Coordinates of C-alpha atoms and ligand atoms in Angstrom, one line a residue:
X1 CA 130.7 119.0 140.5
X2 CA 131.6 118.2 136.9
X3 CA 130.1 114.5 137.9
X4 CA 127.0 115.8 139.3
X5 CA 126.6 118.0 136.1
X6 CA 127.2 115.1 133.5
X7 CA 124.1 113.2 135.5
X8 CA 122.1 115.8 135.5
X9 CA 122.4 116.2 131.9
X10 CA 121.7 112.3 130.8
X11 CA 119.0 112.2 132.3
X12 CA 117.9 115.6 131.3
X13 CA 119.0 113.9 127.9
X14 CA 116.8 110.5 127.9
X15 CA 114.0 112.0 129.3
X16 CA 113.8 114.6 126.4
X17 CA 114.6 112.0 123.8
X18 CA 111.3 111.3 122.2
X19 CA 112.7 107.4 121.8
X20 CA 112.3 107.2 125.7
X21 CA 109.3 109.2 126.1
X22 CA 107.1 106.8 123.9
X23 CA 108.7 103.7 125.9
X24 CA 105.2 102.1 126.3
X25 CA 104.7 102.3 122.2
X26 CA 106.4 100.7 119.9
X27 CA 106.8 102.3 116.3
X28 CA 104.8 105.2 115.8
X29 CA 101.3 105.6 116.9
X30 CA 98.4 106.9 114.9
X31 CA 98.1 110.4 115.8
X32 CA 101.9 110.4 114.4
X33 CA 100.6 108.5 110.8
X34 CA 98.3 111.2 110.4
X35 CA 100.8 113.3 108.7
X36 CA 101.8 110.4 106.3
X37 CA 101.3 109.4 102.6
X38 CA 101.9 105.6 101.9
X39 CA 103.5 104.0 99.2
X40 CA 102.1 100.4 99.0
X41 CA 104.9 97.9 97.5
X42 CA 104.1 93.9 96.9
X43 CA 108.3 93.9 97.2
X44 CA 108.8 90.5 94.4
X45 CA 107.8 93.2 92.2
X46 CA 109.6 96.6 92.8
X47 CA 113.2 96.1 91.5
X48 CA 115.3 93.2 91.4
X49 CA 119.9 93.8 92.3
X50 CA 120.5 90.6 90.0
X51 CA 120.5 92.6 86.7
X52 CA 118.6 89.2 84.9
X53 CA 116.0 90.7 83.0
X54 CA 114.0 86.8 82.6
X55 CA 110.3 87.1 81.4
X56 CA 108.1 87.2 84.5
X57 CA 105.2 84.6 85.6
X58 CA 103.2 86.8 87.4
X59 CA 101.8 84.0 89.2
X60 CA 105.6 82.9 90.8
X61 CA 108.4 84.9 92.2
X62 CA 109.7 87.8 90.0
X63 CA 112.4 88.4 92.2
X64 CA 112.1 91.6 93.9
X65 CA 114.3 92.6 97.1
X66 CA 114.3 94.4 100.2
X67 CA 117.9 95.8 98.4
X68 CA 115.9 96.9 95.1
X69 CA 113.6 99.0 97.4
X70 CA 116.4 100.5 99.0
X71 CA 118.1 101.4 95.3
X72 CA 114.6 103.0 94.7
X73 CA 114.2 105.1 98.0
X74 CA 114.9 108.7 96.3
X75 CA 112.2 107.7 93.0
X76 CA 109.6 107.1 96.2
X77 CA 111.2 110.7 97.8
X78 CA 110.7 112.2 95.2
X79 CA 107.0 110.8 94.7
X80 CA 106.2 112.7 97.7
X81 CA 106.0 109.7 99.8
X82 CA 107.2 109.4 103.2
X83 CA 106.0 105.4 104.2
X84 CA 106.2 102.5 102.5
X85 CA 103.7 99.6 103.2
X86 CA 105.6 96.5 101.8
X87 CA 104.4 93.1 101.5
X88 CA 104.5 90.0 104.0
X89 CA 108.2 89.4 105.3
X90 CA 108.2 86.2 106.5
X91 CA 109.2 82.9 104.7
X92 CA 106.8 81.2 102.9
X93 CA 105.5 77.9 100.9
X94 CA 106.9 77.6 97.5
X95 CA 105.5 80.0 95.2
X96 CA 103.7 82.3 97.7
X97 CA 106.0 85.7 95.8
X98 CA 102.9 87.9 97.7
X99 CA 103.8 86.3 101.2
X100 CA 100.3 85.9 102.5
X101 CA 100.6 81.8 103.3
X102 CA 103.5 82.0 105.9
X103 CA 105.2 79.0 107.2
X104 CA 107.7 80.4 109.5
X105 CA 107.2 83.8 111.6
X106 CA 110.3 83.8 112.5
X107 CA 112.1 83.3 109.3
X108 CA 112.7 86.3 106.6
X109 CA 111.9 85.2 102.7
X110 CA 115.3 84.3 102.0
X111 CA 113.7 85.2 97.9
X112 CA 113.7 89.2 99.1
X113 CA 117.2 88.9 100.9
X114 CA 118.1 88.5 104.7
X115 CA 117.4 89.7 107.6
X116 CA 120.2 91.9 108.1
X117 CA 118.8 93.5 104.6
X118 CA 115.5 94.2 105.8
X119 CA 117.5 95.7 108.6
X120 CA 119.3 97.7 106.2
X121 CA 116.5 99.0 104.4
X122 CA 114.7 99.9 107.4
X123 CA 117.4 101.7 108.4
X124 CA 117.7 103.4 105.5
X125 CA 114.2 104.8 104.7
X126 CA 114.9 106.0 108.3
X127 CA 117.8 108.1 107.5
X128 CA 115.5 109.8 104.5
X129 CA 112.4 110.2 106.8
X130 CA 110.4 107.1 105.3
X131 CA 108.9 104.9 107.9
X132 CA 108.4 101.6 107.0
X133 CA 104.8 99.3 107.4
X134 CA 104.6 95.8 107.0
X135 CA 101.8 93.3 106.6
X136 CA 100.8 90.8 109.0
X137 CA 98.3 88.1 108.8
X138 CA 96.9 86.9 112.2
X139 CA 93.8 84.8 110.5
X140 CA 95.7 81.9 108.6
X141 CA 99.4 80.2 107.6
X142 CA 100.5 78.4 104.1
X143 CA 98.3 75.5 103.3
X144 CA 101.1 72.7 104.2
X145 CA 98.9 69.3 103.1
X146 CA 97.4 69.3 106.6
X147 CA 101.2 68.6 107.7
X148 CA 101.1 71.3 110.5
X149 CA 104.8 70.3 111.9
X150 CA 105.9 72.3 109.3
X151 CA 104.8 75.6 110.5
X152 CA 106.7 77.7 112.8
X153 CA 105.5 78.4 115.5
X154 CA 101.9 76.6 115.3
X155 CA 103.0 73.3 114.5
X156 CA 100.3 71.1 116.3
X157 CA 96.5 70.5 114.2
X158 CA 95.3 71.7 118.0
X159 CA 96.2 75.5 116.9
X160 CA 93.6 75.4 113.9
X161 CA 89.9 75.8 113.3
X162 CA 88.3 72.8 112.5
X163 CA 88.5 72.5 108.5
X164 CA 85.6 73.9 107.0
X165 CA 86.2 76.4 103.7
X166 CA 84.3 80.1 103.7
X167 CA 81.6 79.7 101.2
X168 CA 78.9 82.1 102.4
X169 CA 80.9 85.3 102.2
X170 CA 77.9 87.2 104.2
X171 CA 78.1 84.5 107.3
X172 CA 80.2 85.9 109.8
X173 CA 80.6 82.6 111.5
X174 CA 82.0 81.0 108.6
X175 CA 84.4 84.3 108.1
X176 CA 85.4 83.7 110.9
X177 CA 85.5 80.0 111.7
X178 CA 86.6 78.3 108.1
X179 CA 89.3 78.7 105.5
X180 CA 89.9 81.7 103.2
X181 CA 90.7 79.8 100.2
X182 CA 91.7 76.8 102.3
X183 CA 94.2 78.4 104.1
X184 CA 95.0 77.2 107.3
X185 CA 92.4 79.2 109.7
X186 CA 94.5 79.9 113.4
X187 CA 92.1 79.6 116.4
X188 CA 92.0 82.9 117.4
X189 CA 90.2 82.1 120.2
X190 CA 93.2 79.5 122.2
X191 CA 95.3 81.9 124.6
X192 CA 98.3 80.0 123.5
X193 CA 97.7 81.0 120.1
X194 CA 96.8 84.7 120.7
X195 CA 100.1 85.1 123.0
X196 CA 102.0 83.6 120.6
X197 CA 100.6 86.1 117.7
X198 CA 101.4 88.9 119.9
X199 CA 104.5 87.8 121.4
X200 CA 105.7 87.3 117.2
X201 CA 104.3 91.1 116.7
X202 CA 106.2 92.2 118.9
X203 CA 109.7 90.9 117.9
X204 CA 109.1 91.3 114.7
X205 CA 108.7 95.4 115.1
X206 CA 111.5 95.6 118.0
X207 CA 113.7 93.0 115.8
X208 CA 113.4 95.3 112.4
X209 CA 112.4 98.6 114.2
X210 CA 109.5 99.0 112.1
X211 CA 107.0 102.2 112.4
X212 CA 103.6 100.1 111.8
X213 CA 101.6 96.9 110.8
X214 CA 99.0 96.7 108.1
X215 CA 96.8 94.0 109.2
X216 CA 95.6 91.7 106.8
X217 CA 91.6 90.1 106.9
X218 CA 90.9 91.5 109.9
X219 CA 86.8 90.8 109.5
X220 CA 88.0 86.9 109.1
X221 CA 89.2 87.1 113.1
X222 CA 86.5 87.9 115.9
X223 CA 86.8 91.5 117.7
X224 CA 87.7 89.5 120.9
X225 CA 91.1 88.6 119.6
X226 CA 91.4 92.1 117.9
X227 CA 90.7 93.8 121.6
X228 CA 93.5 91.6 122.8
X229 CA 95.5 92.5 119.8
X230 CA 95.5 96.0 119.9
X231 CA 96.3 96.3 123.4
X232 CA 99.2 93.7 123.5
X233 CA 101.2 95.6 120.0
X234 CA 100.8 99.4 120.7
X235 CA 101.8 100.9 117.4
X236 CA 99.5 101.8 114.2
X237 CA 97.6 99.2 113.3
X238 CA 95.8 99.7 109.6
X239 CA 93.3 96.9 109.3
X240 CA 91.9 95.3 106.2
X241 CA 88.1 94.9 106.6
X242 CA 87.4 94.2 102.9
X243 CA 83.7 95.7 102.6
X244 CA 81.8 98.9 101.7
X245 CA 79.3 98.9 104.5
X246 CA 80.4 102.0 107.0
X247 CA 78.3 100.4 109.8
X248 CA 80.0 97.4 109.0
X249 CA 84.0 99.1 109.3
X250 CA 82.4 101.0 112.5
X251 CA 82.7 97.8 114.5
X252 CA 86.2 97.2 113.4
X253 CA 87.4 100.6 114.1
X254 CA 85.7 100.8 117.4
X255 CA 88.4 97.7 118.2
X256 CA 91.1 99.0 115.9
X257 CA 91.1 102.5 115.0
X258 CA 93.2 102.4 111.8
X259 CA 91.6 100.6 108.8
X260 CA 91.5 100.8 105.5
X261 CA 89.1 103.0 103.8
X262 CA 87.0 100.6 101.3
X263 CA 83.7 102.9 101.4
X264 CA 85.4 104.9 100.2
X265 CA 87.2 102.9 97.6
X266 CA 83.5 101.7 96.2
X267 CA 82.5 105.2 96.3
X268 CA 85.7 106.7 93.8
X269 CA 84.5 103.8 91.5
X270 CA 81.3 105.0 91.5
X271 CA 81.2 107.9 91.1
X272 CA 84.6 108.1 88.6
X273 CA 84.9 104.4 86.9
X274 CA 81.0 104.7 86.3
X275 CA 80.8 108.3 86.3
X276 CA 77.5 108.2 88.6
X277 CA 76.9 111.5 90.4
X278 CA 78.7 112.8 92.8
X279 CA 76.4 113.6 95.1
X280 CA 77.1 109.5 96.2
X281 CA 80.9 111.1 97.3
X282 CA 79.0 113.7 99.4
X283 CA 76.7 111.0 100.7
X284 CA 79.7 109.0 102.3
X285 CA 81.9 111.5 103.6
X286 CA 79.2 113.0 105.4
X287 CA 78.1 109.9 106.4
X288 CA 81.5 108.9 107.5
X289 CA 81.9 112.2 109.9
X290 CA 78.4 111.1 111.3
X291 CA 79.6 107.6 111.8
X292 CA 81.6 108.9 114.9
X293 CA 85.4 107.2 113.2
X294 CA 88.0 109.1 113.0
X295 CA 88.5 109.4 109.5
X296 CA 91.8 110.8 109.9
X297 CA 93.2 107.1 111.1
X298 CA 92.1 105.5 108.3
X299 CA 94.0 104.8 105.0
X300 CA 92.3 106.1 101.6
X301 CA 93.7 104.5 98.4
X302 CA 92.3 104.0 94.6
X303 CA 94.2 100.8 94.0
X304 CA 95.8 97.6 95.6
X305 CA 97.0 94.5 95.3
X306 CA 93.3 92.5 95.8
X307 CA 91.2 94.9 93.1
X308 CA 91.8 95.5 89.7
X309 CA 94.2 98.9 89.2
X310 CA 91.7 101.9 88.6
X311 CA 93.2 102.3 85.1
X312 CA 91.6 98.7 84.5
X313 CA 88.3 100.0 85.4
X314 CA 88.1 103.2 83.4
X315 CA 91.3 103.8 80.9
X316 CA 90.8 107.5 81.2
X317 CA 93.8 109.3 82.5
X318 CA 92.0 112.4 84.2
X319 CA 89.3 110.1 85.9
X320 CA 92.6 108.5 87.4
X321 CA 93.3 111.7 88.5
X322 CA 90.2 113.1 89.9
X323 CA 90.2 109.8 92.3
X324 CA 93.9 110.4 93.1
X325 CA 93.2 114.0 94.2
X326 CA 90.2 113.4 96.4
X327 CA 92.2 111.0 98.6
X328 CA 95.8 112.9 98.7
X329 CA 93.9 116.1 99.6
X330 CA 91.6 113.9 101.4
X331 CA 91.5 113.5 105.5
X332 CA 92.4 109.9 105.8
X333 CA 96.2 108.8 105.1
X334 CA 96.3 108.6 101.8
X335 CA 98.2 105.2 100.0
X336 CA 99.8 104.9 96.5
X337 CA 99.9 101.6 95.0
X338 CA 103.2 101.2 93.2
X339 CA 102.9 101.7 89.6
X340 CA 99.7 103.4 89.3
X341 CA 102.1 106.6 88.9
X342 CA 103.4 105.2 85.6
X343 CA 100.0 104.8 84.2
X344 CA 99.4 100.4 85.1
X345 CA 96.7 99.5 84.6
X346 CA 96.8 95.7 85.1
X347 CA 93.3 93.4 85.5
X348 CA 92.4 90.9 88.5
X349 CA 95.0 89.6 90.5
X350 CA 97.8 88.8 89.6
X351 CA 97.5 90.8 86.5
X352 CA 97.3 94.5 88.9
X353 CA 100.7 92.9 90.1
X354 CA 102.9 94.1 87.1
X355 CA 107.0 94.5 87.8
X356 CA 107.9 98.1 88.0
X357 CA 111.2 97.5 86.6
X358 CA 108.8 97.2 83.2
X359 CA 108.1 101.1 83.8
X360 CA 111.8 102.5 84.1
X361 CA 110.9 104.5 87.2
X362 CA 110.3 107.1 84.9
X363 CA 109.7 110.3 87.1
X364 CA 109.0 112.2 83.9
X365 CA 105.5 110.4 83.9
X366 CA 102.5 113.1 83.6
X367 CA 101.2 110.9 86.4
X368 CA 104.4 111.0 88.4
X369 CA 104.3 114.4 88.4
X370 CA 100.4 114.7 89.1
X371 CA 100.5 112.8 92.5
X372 CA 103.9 115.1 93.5
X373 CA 101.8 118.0 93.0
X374 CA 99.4 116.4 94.5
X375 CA 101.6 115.8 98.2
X376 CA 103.3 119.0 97.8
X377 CA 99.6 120.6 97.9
X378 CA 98.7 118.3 100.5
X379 CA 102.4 119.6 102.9
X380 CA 100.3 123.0 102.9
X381 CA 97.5 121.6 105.0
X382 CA 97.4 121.1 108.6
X383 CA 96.2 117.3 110.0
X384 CA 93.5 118.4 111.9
X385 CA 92.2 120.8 108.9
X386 CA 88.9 119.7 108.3
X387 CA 87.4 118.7 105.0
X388 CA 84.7 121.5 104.2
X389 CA 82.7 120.9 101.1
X390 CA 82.2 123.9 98.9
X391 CA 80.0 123.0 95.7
X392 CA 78.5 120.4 94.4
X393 CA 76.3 119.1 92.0
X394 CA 76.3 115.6 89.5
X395 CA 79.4 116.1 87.7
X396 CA 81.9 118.4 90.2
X397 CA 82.6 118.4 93.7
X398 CA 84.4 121.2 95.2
X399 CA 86.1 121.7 98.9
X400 CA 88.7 122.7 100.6
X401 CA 91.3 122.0 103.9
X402 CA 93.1 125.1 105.2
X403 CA 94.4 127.2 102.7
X404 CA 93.8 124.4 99.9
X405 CA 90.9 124.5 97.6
X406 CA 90.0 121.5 95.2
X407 CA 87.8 120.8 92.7
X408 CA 87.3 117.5 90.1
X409 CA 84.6 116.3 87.7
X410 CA 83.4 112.5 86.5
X411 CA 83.5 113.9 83.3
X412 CA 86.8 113.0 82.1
X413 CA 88.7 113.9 79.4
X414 CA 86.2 114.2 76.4
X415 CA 83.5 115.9 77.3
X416 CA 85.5 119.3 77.1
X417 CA 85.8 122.2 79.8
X418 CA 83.9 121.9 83.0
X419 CA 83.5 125.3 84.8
X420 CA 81.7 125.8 87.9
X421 CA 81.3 129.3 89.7
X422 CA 82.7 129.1 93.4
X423 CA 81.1 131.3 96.2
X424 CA 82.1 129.6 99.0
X425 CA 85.7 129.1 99.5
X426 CA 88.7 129.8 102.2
X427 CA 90.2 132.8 100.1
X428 CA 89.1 136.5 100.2
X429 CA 88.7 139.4 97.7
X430 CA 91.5 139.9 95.6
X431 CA 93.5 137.4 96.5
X432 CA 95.4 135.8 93.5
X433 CA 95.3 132.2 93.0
X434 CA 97.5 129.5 91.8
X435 CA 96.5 125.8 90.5
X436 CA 99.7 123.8 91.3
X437 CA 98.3 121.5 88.8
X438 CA 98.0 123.7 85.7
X439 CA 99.9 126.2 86.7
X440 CA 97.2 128.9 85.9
X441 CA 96.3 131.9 87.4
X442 CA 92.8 133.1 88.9
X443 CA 91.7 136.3 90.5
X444 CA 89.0 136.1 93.4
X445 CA 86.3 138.8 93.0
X446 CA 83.3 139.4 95.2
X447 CA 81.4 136.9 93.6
X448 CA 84.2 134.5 93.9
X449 CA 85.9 133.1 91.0
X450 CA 85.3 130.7 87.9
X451 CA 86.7 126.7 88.5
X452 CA 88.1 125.4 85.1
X453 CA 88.8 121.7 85.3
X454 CA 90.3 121.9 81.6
X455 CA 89.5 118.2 79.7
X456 CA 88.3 117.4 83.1
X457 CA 91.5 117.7 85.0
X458 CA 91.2 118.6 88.8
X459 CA 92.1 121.9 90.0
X460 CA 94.2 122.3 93.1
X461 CA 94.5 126.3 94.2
X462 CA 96.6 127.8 96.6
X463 CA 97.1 131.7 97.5
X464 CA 100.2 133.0 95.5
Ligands
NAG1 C1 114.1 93.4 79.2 O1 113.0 92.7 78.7 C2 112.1 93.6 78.0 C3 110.9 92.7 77.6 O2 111.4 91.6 77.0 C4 112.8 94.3 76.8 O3 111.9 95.2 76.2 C5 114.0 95.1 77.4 O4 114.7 95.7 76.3 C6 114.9 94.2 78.2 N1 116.0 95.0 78.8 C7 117.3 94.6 78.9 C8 118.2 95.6 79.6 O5 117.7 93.6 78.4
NAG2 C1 76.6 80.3 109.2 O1 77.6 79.4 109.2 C2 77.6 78.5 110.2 C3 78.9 77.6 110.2 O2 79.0 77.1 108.9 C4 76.3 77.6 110.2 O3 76.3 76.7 111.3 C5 75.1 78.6 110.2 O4 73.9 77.8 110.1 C6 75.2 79.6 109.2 N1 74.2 80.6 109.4 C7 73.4 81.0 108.4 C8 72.4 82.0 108.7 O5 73.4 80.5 107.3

């Protein structure tokens, strides 16, 4: 009897652990990333363990760790972040501190640490609810000198597109057949060369139980392989198509759901770096919700490792702002690049590529403290709470998501108050209102109430 009862209950047991129910996914799928805000590391330059403090070529290895993540896990907590995206793991040729020219899958940089300590860190962004993403390049390897025995596994020539280097950026052939900046281009297209992609995929989540893959220039591999792709490594997959055209990312996302949002990138610049009107952000998230993706799957940032920071662009701290605000209270997943928070504002790559140990991991930062709000305002909403636009003319745009109204100008910081009278809105008569940003205090009346972005700062109210 007491048998019979202790079987019962295991497999009562593994059938209601969740780690048994998802048995054909691995990681975390992207209905489950909805609900996540990235932090997006390049991990040479996060923190180093060594305690050197040597002047840094920005061009070489800075020496970074998977170990100086893990020290930094409660500054990225307390961020408001719960994922990290960190930079390609596996080892590299010489120099390659951004990990993008691999030479063997199946080796871990030995410059971040071992292995077991990208196991360890892993593990430990699990134990404070961080899930961890990692880039994966399926288009090219390390330029070797043409010597392909030194690549792991794809060691033969007979792996490779013929040579031929992408001039013609707007030749989808050549994207797809030649070398991005003469790096070795994998044929996609040779089974042997697909399974072996996947097969690698696959280990390399099981091996370091990641939650998810950002997948580097994906429009530089044809759909075929992608179809294959997605099917073979069930888990979140946020793809880099690196252009502005939304008809353009439609074709990706009809292969692979999750991609990176860069329409919506080019229109922040727009309409905040060159202060042009925001009626273009209007424009391209309604053209977005007609385009038939599901916006929510995609990942929304204002900086990265391959543009210049958004500081670069426009120096003006509450145009930073306004741009951070419309994608953490955004629908898509919303992605900090490290160091934005403490005000970088680094140039073309490598410049946007600064060490954060320059910046103290000061969570004092105005900044900082801005994008916490930001998260904490953006806990209040539910994931499926659509987006609902509630005013807008050339220099505001106002909307809300559930209980969460928000407003922000292209004015910026100079051109003084900018007030807007809100009719529409998810609040009622009477109800008091709080701006998590300011910290001031607004009744609604029956003609609803007046929107100050003070010096341009964005305005984030919630019922008291
Ligand atoms: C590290 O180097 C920077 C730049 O040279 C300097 O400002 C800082 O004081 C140094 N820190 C330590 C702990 O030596
Ligand atoms: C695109 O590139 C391919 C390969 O280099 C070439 O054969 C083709 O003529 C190009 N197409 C156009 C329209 O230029």
């Amino acid at each position: 009897m007491i048998t019979a009862t202790f079987v019962l209950f295991v497999v009562f047991s593994i059938t209601a652990h969740p780690e048994f129910v998802e048995i054909n996914g691995l990681g975390h799928s992207g209905e489950e990333w909805k609900s996540r805000i990235i932090y997006q590391i390049i991990t040479d330059r996060f923190d180093r363990t060594d305690g050197r403090n040597a002047t840094c070529d920005l061009r070489n290895y800075c020496g970074g760790t998977f170990k100086g993540i893990q020290n930094r896990l409660d500054y990225i907590k307390n961020l408001g972040m719960n994922a990290i995206w960190i930079s390609p793991v596996v080892a590299n040729i010489p120099n390659s501190y951004h990990g993008y020219a691999a030479t063997d899958l199946y080796s871990i940089n030995s410059h971040f640490g071992s292995a077991q300590e990208l196991k360890n860190l892993v593990k430990a962004c699990h134990e404070k609810d961080i899930w961890v993403m990692v880039d994966v390049v399926a288009n090219h390897v390390g330029n070797t000198n043409e010597d392909f025995s030194k690549i792991n596994p794809f060691n033969k020539e007979e792996y490779y597109h013929k040579k031929c280097i992408v001039t013609d950026f707007t030749n989808q052939t050549e994207l797809e057949q030649c070398r991005l900046y003469n790096l070795p281009d994998l044929d996609t297209e040779n089974p042997w060369v697909r399974n072996q992609l996947a097969e690698w995929t696959r280990w390399l989540i099981t091996t370091f139980d990641l939650d998810g893959l950002r997948v580097d220039t994906v429009r530089h591999v044809h759909k075929d392989f992608w179809r294959f792709y997605v099917e073979a490594v069930p888990t979140y997959l946020m793809g880099e198509v690196f252009d502005e055209r939304i008809d353009y990312l439609k074709g990706y996302a009809e292969v692979m759901p999750g991609q990176l949002h860069y329409p919506l990138y080019y229109t922040l610049i727009d309409v905040f770096a060159r202060r042009n009107s925001m009626y273009a952000l209007r424009s391209t998230l309604d053209n977005m919700k007609s385009s038939g993706m599901d916006v929510a799957l995609l990942g929304s940032f204002v900086s990265n490792h391959d543009n210049k920071r958004f500081l670069n662009m426009d120096g003006d701290w509450n145009i930073l702002k306004s741009a951070y605000a419309v994608i953490l209270l955004g629908e898509s997943i919303p992605i900090v690049y490290y160091g934005d928070e403490q005000g970088y504002a680094g140039g073309d790559d490598p410049n946007n590529r600064e060490p954060m140990w320059g910046s103290g991991w000061n969570e004092a930062h105005h900044l900082f403290s801005f994008i916490k709000k930001c998260a904490s305002a953006r806990a209040k909403i539910k994931v499926n709470d659509q987006l609902i636009e509630r005013y807008v003319d050339d220099s505001f745009f106002g909307w809300s998501r559930g209980c969460v109204f928000c407003g922000v100008t292209n004015k910026g910081s100079w051109a003084g108050d900018v007030s807007r009278r809100i009719t529409s809105h998810p609040f009622s008569e009477g109800d008091q209102l709080f701006d998590l940003i300011s910290g001031a205090r607004i009744a609604v009346g029956p003609d609803g109430f007046i929107c100050t972005l003070k010096s341009g700062c964005p305005v984030i109210l919630v019922k008291i």
